[in-house]
Coordinates of C-alpha atoms in Angstrom, one line a residue:
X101 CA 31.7 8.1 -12.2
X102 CA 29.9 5.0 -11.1
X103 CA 29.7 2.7 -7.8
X104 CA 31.8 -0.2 -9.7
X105 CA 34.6 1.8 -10.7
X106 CA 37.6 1.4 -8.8
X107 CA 37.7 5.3 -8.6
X108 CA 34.6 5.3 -6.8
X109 CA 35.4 2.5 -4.8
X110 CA 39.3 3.2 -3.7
X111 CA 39.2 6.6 -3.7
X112 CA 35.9 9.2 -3.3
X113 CA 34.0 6.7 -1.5
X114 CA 36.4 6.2 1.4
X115 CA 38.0 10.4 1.3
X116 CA 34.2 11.5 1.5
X117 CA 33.0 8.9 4.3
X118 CA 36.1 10.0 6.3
X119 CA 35.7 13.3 5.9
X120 CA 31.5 13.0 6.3
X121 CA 32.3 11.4 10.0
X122 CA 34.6 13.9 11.1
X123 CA 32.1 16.8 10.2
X124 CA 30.8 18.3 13.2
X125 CA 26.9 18.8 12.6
X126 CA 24.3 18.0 10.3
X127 CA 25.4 21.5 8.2
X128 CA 28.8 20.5 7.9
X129 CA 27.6 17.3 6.7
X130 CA 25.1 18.4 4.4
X131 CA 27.6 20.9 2.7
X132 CA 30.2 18.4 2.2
X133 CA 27.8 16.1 0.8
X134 CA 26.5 18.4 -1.8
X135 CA 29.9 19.5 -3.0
X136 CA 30.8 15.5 -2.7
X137 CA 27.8 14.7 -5.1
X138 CA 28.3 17.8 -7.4
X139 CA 32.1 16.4 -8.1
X140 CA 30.5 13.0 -8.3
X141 CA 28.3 14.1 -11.4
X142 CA 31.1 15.9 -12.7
X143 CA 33.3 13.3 -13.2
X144 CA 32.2 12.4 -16.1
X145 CA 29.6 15.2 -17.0
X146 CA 31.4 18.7 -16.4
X147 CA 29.4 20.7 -18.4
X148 CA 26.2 19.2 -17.5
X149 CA 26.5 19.7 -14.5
X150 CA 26.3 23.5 -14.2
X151 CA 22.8 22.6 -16.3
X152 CA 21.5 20.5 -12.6
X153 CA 22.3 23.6 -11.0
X154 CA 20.4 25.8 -13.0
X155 CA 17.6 23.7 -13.4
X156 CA 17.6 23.3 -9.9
X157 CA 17.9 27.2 -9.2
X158 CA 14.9 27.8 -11.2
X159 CA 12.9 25.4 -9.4
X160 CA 14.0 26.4 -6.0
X161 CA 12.8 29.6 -7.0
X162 CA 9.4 28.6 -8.3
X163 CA 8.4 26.8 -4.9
X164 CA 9.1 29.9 -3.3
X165 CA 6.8 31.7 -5.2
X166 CA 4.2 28.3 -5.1
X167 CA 4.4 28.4 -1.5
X168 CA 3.2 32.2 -1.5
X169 CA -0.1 30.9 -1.9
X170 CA -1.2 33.7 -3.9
X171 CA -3.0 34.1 -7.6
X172 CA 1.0 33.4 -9.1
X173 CA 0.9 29.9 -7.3
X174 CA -0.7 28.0 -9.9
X175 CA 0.7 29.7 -12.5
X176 CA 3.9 29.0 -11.1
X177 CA 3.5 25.8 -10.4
X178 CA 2.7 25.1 -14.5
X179 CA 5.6 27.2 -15.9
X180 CA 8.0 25.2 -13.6
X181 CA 6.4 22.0 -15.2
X182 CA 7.0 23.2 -18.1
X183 CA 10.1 24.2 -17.9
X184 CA 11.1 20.8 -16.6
X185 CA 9.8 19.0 -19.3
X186 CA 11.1 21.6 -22.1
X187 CA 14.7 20.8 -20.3
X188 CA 14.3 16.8 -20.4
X189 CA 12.6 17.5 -24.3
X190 CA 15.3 19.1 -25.8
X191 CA 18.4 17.3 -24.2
X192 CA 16.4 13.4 -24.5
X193 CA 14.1 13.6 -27.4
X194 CA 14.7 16.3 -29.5
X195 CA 16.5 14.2 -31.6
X196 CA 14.0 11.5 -31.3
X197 CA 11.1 14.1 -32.2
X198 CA 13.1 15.8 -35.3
X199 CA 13.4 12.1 -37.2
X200 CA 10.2 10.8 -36.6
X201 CA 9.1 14.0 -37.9
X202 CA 11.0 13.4 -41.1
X203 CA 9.6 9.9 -41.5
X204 CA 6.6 10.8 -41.3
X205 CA 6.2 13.9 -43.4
X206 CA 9.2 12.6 -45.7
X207 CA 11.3 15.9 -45.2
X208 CA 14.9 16.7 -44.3
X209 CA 14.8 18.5 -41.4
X210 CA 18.5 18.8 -39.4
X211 CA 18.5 16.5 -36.5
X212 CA 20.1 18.0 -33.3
X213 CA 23.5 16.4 -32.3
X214 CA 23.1 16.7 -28.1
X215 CA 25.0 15.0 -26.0
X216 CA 22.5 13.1 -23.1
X217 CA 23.0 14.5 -19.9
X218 CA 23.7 11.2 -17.4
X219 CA 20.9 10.7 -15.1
X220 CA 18.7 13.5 -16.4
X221 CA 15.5 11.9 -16.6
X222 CA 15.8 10.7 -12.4
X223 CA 16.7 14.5 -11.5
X224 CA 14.5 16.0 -13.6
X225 CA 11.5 13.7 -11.8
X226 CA 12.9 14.7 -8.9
X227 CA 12.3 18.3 -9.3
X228 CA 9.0 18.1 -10.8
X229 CA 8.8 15.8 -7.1
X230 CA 9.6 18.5 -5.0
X231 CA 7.2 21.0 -7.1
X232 CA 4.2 19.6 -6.8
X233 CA 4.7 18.7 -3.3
X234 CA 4.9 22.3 -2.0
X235 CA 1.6 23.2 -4.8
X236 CA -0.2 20.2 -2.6
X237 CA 1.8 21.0 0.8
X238 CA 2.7 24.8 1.1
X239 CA 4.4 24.0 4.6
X240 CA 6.8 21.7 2.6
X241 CA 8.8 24.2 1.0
X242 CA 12.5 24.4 1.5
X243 CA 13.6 27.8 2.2
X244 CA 17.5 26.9 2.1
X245 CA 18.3 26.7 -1.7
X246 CA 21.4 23.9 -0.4
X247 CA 18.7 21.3 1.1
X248 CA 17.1 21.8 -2.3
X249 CA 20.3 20.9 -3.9
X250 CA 21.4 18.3 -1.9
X251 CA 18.1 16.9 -2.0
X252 CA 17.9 16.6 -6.1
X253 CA 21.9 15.5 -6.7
X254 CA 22.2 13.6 -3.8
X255 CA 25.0 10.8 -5.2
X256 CA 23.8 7.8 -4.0
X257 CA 20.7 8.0 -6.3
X258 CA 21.8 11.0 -8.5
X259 CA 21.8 9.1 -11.3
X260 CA 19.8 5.9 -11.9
X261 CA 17.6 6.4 -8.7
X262 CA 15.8 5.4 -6.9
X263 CA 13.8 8.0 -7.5
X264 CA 12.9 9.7 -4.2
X265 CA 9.8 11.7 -3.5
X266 CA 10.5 15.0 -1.3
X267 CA 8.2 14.4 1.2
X268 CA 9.6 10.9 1.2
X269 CA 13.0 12.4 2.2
X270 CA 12.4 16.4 3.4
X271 CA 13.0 15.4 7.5
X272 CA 15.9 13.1 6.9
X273 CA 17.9 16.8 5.3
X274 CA 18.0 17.7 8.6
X275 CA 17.4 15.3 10.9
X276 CA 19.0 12.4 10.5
X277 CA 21.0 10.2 12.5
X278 CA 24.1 7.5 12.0
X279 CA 24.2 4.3 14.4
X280 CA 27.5 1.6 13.7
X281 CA 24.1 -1.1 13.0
X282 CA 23.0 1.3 10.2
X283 CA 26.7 2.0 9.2
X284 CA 27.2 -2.3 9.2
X285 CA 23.7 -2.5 7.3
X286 CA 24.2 0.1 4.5
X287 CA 28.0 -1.0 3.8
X288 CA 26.5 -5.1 3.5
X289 CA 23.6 -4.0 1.9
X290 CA 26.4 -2.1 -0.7
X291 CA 28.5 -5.2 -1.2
X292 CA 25.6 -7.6 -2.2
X293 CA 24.5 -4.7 -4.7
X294 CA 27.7 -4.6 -6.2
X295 CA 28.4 -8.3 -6.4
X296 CA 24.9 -8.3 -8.2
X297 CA 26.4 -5.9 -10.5
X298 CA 29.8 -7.5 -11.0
X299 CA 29.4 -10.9 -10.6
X300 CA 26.2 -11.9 -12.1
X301 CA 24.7 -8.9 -14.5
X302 CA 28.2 -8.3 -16.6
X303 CA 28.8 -12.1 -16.7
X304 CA 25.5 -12.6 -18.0
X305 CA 25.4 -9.3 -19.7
X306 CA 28.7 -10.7 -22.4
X307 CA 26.1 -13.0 -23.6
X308 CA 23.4 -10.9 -24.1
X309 CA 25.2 -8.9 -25.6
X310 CA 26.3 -11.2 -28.7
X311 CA 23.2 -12.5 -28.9
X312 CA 21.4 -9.2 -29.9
X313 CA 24.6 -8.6 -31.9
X314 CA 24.0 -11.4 -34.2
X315 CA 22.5 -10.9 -38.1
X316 CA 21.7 -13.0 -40.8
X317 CA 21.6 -16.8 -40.4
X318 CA 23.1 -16.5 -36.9
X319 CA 19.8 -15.4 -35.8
X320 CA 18.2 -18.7 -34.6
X321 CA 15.7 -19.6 -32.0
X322 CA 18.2 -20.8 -29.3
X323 CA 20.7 -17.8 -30.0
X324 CA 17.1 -15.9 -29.6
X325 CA 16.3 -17.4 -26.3
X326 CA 19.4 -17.7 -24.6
X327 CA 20.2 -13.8 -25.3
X328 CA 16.5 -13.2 -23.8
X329 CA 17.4 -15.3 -20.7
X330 CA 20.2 -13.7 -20.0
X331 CA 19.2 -9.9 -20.5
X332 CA 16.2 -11.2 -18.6
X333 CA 18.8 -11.7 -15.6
X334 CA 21.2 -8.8 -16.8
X335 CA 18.6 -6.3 -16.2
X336 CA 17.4 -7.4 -12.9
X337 CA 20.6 -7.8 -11.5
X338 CA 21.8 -4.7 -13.2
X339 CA 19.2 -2.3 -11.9
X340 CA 18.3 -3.9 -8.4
X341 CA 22.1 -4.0 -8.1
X342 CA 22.6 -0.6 -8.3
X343 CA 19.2 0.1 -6.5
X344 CA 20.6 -1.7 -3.5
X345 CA 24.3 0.4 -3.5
X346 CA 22.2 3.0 -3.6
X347 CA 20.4 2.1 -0.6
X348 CA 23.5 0.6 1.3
X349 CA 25.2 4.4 0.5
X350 CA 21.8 6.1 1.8
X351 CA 22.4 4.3 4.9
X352 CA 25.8 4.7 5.1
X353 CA 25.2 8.6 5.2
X354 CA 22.1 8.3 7.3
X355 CA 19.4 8.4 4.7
X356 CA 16.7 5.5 4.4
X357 CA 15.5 5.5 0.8
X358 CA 12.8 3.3 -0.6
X359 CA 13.0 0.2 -2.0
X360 CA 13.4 -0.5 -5.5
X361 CA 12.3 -4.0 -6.4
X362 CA 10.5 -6.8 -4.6
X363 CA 11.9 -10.0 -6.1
X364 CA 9.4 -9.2 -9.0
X365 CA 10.2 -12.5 -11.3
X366 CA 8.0 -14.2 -8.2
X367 CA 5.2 -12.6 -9.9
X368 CA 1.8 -14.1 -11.1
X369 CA 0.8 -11.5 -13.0
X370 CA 1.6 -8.1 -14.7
X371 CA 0.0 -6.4 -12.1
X372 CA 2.0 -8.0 -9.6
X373 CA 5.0 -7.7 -11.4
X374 CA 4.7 -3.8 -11.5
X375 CA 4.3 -3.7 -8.0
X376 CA 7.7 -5.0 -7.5
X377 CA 9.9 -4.1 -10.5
X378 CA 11.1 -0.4 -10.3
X379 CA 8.7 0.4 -7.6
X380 CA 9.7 4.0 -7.1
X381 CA 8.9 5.3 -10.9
X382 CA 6.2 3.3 -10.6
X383 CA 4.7 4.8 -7.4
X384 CA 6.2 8.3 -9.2
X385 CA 4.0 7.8 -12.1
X386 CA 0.6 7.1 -10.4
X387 CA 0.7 9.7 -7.7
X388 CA 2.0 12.9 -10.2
X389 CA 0.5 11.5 -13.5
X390 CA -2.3 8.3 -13.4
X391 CA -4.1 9.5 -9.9
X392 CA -4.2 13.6 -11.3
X393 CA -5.6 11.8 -14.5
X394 CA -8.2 10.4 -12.6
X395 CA -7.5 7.0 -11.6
X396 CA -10.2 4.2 -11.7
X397 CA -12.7 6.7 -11.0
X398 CA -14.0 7.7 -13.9
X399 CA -15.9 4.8 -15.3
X400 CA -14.1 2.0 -17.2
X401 CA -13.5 3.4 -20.3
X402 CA -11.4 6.7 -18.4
X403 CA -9.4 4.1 -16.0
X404 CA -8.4 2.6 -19.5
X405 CA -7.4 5.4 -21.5
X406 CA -5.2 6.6 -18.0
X407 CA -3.4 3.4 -18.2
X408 CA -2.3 3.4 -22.0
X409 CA -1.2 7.5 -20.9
X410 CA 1.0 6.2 -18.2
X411 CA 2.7 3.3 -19.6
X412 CA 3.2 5.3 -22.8
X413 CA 5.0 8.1 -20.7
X414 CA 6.7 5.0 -18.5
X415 CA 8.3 3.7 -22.3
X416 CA 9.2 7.4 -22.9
X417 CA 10.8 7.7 -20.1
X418 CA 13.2 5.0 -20.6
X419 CA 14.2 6.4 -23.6
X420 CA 13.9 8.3 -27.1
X421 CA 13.3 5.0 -29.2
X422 CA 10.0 3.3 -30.4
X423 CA 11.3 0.4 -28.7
X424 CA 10.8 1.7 -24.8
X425 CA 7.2 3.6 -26.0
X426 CA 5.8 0.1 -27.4
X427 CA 7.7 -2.0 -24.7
X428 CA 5.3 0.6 -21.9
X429 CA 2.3 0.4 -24.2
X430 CA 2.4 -3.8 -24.5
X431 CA 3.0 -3.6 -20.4
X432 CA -0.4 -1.5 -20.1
X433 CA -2.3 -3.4 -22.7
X434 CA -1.7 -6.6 -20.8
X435 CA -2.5 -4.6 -17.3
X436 CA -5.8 -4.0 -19.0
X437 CA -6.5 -7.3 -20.6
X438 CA -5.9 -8.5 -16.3
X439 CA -8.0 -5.9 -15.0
X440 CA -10.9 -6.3 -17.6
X441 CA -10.8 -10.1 -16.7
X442 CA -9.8 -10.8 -20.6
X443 CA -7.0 -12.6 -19.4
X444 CA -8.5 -13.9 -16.3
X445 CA -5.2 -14.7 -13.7
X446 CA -7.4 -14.1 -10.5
X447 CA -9.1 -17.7 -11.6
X448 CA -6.2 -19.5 -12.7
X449 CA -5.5 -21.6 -9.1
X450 CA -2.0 -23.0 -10.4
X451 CA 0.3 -20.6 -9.1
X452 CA 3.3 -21.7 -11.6
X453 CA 0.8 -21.6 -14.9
X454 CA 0.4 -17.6 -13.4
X455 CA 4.2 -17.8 -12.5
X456 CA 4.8 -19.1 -16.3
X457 CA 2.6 -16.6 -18.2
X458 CA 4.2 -13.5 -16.2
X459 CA 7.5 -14.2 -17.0
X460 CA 6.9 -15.3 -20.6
X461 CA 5.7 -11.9 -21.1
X462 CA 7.9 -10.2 -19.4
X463 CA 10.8 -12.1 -21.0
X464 CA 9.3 -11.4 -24.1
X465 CA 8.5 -7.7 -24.3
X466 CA 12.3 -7.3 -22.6
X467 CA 13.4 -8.6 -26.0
X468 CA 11.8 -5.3 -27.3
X469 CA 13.4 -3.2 -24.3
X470 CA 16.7 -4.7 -25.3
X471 CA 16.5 -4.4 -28.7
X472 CA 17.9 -1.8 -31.2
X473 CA 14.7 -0.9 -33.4
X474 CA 11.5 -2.6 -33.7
X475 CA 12.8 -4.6 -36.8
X476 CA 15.2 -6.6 -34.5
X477 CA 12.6 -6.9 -32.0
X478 CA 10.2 -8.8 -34.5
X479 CA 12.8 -10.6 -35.7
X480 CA 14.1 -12.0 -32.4
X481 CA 10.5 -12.4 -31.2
X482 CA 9.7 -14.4 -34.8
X483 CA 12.3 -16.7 -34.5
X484 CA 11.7 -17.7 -30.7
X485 CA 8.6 -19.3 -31.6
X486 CA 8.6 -20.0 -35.2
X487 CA 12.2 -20.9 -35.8
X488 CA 12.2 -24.6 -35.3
X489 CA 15.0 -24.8 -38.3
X490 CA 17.8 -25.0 -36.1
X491 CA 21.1 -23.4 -38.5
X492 CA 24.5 -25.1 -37.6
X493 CA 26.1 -22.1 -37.6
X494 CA 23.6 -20.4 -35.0
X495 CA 23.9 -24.1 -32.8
X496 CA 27.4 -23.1 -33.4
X497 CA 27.3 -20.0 -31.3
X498 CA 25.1 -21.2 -29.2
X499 CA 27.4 -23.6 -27.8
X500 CA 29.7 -21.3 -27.6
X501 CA 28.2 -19.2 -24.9
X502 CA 28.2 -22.2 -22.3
X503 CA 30.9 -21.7 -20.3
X504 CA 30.7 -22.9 -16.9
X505 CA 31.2 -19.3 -15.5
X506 CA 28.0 -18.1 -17.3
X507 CA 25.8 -21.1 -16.3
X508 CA 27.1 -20.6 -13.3
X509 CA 26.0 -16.6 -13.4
X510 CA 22.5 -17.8 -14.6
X511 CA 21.6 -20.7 -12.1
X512 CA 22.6 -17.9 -9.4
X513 CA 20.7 -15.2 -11.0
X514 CA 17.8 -18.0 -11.2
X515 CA 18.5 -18.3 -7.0
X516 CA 18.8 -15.1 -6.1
X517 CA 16.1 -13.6 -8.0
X518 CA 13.6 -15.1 -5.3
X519 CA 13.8 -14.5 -1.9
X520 CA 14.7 -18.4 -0.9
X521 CA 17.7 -17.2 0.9
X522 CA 16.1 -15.3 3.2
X523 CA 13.8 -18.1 4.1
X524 CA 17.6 -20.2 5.4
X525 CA 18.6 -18.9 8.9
X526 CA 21.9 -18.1 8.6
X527 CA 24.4 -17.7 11.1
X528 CA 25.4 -13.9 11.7
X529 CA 29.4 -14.8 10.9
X530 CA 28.4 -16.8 8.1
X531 CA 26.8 -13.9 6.7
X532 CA 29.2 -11.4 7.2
X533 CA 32.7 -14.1 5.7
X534 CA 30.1 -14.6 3.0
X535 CA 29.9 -10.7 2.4
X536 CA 33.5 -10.5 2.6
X537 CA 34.0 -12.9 0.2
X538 CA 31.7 -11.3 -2.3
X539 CA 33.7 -8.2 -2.5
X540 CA 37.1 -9.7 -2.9
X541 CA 35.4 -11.9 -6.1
X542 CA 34.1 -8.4 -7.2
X543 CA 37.5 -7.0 -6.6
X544 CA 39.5 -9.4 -8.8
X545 CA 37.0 -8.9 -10.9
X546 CA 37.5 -5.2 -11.1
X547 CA 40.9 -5.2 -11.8
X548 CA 40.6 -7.5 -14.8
X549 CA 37.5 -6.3 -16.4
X550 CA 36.8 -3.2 -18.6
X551 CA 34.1 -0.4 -17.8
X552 CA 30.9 -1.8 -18.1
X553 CA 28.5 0.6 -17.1
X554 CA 24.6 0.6 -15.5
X555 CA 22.0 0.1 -18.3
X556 CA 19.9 2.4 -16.3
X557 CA 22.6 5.0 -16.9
X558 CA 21.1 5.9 -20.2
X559 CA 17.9 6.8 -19.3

């Protein structure tokens, strides 16, 4: 199930909110919430579902035993690690493993046929989360194996984030409360992540997808561009979209979850832009993997070799292809090029030449993100800026693609993806008919479109 279905939307959004307010206490709440998000993933995943549980049995289990503070505790703390990435190994990459295996040593082995759990990689983070926060923070455990549970398949971020640290989120289990001007904000907040969603990302996100469906001589540099523009804007709008229903459902319920992104196509540099773009894996990654590593402090040559680890582990993350591991690794080679003053952006003073290189790159290694296999990458990256011979046939297509609707999509995603709008003081019932408006568009939209689901939904 996901938030733009009209399932979701008609039917076990409004039955649990009704019910959730009618609950007496924060128990009752919590109980119905659980059992609410455990349906939730089982809509469309009822098999894998009984695999959260275990998983997060196991790791209720082995905080207990961390907690203990005894000569088990680290031990216990590694074999749940390890556990947790065993579980994500075999169910994400051990296909991935088993053929580069075989290309490289030019044998046959079998290659597992598993079906990817939805959301494993954000659940599985946010177990390994809650581990190492009781192995720091013994005082942190959760005694009550339901918290634990609510706390890991939570719906509103069950399964594309963001993803939430325990400590971030261990008070609000219990303690949490539900005002109408958090109820008005997290329902608005909702709406403009779904209009993001329905109105700009899958309008875009047609496009897109032709483009990096085309072969042979349709293959052109504008086809190339254009399809990089718009998965550019597809993405963003994709994945802050559902980052902000996320956060309007949080609220809704009572929960204040991080933010996700930070207008991050306003950045002037790399560094910048990964502190706005998917902030919560990235704030995930340096406090349980860089910062453990050893940071910056050990010497330059150390701070180095801890970047390429992380950014190769952020690629993998995304997903089992060579395509997200070199899309991480160009990320941290151009981090490193910034911080060794290589490329030097802190002396650049033009603020759009910094504004230009960021989202060139960007725009450019997202054509590796987006793309099938590394072939198609370097071909689509080849012909955006050596294929001057412009092919009828791919001007054709090209054409093709500008409808009024799309440009219409793209000079909004252009908009919207800085914060101008906020900077214009408007007036609260403009706001709120504007809101309105947004959902009946998404609406009407609904009931005509097919199922397009969040990109982030495969990872």
């Amino acid at each position: 199930m996901v938030f733009s279905s009209t399932v979701f939307l008609f039917i076990f959004l409004p039955f649990t909110y009704l019910l959730y307010l009618i609950m007496p206490s924060v128990k009752a709440k919590n109980i119905l919430l659980t059992a609410a998000s455990l349906i939730f993933y089982a809509f469309g995943e009822p098999v894998t579902v009984f695999l959260m549980i275990f998983s997060v049995a196991v790791n209720y289990y082995a905080a207990v035993l961390i907690s203990k503070n005894n000569r088990f505790c680290k031990l216990s703390f590694i074999c749940a690690v390890i556990f947790n990435l065993l579980i994500l190994g075999i169910f994400k990459y051990a296909g991935f493993f088993t053929e580069t295996i075989n290309s490289a040593l030019h044998i046959n082995i079998p290659v597992p046929d598993i079906r990817l759990p939805v959301g494993i990689s954000f659940f599985t983070f946010q177990i390994l989360s809650y581990v190492a926060d009781v192995y720091k923070d013994k005082s942190l455990v959760q005694k009550k194996f339901l918290n634990v549970l609510l706390y890991i398949s939570l719906f509103p971020q069950l399964i594309a984030g963001p993803v939430i640290k325990y400590y971030d989120i261990s008070q609000q289990i219990e303690n949490r409360s539900l005002t109408p001007e958090k109820t008005a904000s997290g329902i608005k907040r909702f709406i403009c992540g779904l209009s993001k969603k329905i109105l700009i990302a899958n309008t875009v996100g047609n496009t897109a997808d032709t483009m990096f469906s085309l072969t042979g001589n349709d293959v052109g540099i504008l086809t190339c561009w254009l399809g990089a523009a718009a998965y550019v804007i597809q993405i963003y709008f994709d994945f802050s979209g559902y980052s902000d229903m996320a956060i309007g459902l949080g609220k809704m319920f009572g929960f204040d979850f991080m933010e996700n992104f930070n207008y991050p196509y306003i950045s002037e540099s790399m560094r910048d832009f990964w502190r706005r773009w998917h902030i919560s894996i990235s704030s995930w990654f340096k406090e349980y993997l860089y910062i453990p590593l050893g940071g910056n402090r050990r010497g330059k040559f150390r701070t180095a070799l801890n970047r390429i680890i992380v950014f190769f582990f952020t690629g993998l993350w995304h997903g089992a292809n060579m395509t997200f591991i070199v899309w991480g690794l160009v990320h941290g080679l151009f981090l490193m090029l910034e911080s060794y003053h290589i490329i030097p952006v802190d002396k650049i003073k033009s603020k759009l030449l910094k504004h230009l290189y960021t989202i060139l790159v960007v725009t450019v290694t997202f054509v590796i993100f987006r793309a099938e296999n590394l072939s198609q990458a370097w071909l689509f990256i080849k012909e955006m800026f050596t294929g001057f011979n412009i092919d009828s046939q791919s001007l054709s297509i090209f054409t093709q693609q500008l409808s009024p609707l799309f440009a219409a999509a793209m000079a909004a995603g252009i908009v919207f993806s800085t914060p101008v709008i906020r900077k214009i003081k408007i007036p609260e019932y403009v706001s709120y008919t504007g809101t309105l408006a947004m959902l009946m568009l998404c609406i009407i939209s609904l009931s005509s479109s097919t199922f397009n689901p969040f990109i982030y939904l495969q990872f």
